[in-house]
mmCIF file with all atom_site columns, C-alpha atoms in Angstrom:
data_model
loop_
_atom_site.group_PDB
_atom_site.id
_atom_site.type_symbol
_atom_site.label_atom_id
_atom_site.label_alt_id
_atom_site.label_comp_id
_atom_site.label_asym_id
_atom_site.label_entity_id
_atom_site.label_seq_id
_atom_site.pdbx_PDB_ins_code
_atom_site.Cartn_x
_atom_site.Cartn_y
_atom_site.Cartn_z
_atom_site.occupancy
_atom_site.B_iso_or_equiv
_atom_site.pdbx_formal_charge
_atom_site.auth_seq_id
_atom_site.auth_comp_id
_atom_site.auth_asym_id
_atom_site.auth_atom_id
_atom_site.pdbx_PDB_model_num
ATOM 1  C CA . UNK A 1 1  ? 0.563  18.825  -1.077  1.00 54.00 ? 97  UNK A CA 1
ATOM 2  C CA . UNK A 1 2  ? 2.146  19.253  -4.239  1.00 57.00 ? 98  UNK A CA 1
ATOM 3  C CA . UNK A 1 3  ? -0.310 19.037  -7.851  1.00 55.00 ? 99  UNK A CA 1
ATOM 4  C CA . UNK A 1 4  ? 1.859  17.361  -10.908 1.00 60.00 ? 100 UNK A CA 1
ATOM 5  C CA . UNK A 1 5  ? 0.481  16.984  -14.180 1.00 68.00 ? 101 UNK A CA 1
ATOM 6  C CA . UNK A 1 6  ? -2.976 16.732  -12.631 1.00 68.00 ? 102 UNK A CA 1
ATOM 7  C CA . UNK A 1 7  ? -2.203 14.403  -10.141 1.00 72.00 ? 103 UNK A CA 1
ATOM 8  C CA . UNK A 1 8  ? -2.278 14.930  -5.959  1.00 72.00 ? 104 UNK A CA 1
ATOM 9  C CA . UNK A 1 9  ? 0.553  13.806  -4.219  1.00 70.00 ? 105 UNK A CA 1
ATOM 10 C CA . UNK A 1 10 ? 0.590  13.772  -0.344  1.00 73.00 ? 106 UNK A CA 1
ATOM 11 C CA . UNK A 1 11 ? 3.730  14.217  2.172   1.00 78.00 ? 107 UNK A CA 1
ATOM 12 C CA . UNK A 1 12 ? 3.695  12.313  5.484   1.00 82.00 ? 108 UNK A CA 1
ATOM 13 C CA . UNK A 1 13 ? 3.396  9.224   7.631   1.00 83.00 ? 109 UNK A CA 1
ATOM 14 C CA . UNK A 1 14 ? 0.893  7.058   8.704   1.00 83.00 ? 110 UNK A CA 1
ATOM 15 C CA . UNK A 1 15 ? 1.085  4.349   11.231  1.00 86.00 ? 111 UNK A CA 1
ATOM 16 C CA . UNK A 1 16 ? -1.153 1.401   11.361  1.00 87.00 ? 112 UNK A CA 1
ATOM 17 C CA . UNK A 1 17 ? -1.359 -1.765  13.552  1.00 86.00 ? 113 UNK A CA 1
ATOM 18 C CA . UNK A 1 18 ? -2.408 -5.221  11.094  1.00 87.00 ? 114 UNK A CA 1
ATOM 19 C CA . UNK A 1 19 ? -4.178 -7.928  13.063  1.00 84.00 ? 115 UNK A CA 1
ATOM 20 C CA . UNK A 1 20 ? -6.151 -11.093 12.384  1.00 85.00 ? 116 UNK A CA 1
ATOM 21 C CA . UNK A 1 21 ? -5.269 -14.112 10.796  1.00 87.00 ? 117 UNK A CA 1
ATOM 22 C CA . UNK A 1 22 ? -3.900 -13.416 7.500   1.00 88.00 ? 118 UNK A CA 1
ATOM 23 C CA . UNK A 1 23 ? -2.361 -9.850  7.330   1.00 86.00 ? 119 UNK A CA 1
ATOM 24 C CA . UNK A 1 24 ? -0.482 -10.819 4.159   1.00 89.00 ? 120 UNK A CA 1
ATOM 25 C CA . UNK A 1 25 ? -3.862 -9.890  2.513   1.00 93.00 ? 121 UNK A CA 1
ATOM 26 C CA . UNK A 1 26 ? -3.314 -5.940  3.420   1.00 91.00 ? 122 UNK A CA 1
ATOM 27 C CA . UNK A 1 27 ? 0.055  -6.268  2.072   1.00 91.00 ? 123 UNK A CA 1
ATOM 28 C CA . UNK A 1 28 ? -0.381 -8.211  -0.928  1.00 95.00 ? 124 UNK A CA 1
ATOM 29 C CA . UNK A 1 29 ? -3.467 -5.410  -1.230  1.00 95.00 ? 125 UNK A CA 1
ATOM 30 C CA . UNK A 1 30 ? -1.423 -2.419  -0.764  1.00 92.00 ? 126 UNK A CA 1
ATOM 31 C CA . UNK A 1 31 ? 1.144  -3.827  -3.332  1.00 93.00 ? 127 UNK A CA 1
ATOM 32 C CA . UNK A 1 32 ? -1.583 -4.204  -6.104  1.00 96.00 ? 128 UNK A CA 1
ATOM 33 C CA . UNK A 1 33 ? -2.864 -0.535  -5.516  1.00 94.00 ? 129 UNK A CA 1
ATOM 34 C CA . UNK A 1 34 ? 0.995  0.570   -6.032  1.00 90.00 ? 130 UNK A CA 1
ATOM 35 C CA . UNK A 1 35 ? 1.359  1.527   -2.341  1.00 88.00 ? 131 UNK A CA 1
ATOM 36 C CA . UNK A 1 36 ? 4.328  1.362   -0.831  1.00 87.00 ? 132 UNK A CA 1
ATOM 37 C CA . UNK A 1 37 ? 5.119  -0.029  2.558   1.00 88.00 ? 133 UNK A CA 1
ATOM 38 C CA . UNK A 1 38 ? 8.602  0.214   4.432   1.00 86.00 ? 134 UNK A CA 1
ATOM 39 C CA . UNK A 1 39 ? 9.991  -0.175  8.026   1.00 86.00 ? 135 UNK A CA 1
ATOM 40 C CA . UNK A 1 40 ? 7.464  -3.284  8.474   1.00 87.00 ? 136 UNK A CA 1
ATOM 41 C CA . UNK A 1 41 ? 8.278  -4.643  11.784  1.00 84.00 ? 137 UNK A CA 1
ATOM 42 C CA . UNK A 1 42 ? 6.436  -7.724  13.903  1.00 80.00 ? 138 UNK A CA 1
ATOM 43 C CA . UNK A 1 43 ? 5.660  -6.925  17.315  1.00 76.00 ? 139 UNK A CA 1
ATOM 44 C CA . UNK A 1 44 ? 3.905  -8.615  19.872  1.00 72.00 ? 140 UNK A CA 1
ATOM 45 C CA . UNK A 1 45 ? 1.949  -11.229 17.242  1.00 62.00 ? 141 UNK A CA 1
ATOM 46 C CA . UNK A 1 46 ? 0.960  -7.763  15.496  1.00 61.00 ? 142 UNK A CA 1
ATOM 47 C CA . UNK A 1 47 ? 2.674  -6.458  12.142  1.00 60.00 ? 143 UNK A CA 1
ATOM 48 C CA . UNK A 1 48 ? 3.062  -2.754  12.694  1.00 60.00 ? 144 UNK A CA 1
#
């Protein structure tokens, strides 16, 4: 953890599974909240 001009940054990686019928919503979600996403992959009918 690393404090810049009084902000709180975090290091590390989280892994999540996105289910249901419109996942797009948690993306289109993250993007408003300026969270990035990367290595997005579609497994099994799951996004992961």
């Amino acid at each position: 953890m690393r404090l810049q001009r009084g902000k709180v940054f975090w290091k590390g990686n989280v892994r999540i599974r996105v289910t249901g019928r419109e996942p797009e919503r948690f993306f289109n979600l993250c993007g408003h909240h300026n969270i990035t996403l990367w290595d997005v992959t579609e497994h099994q009918a799951a996004l992961r």
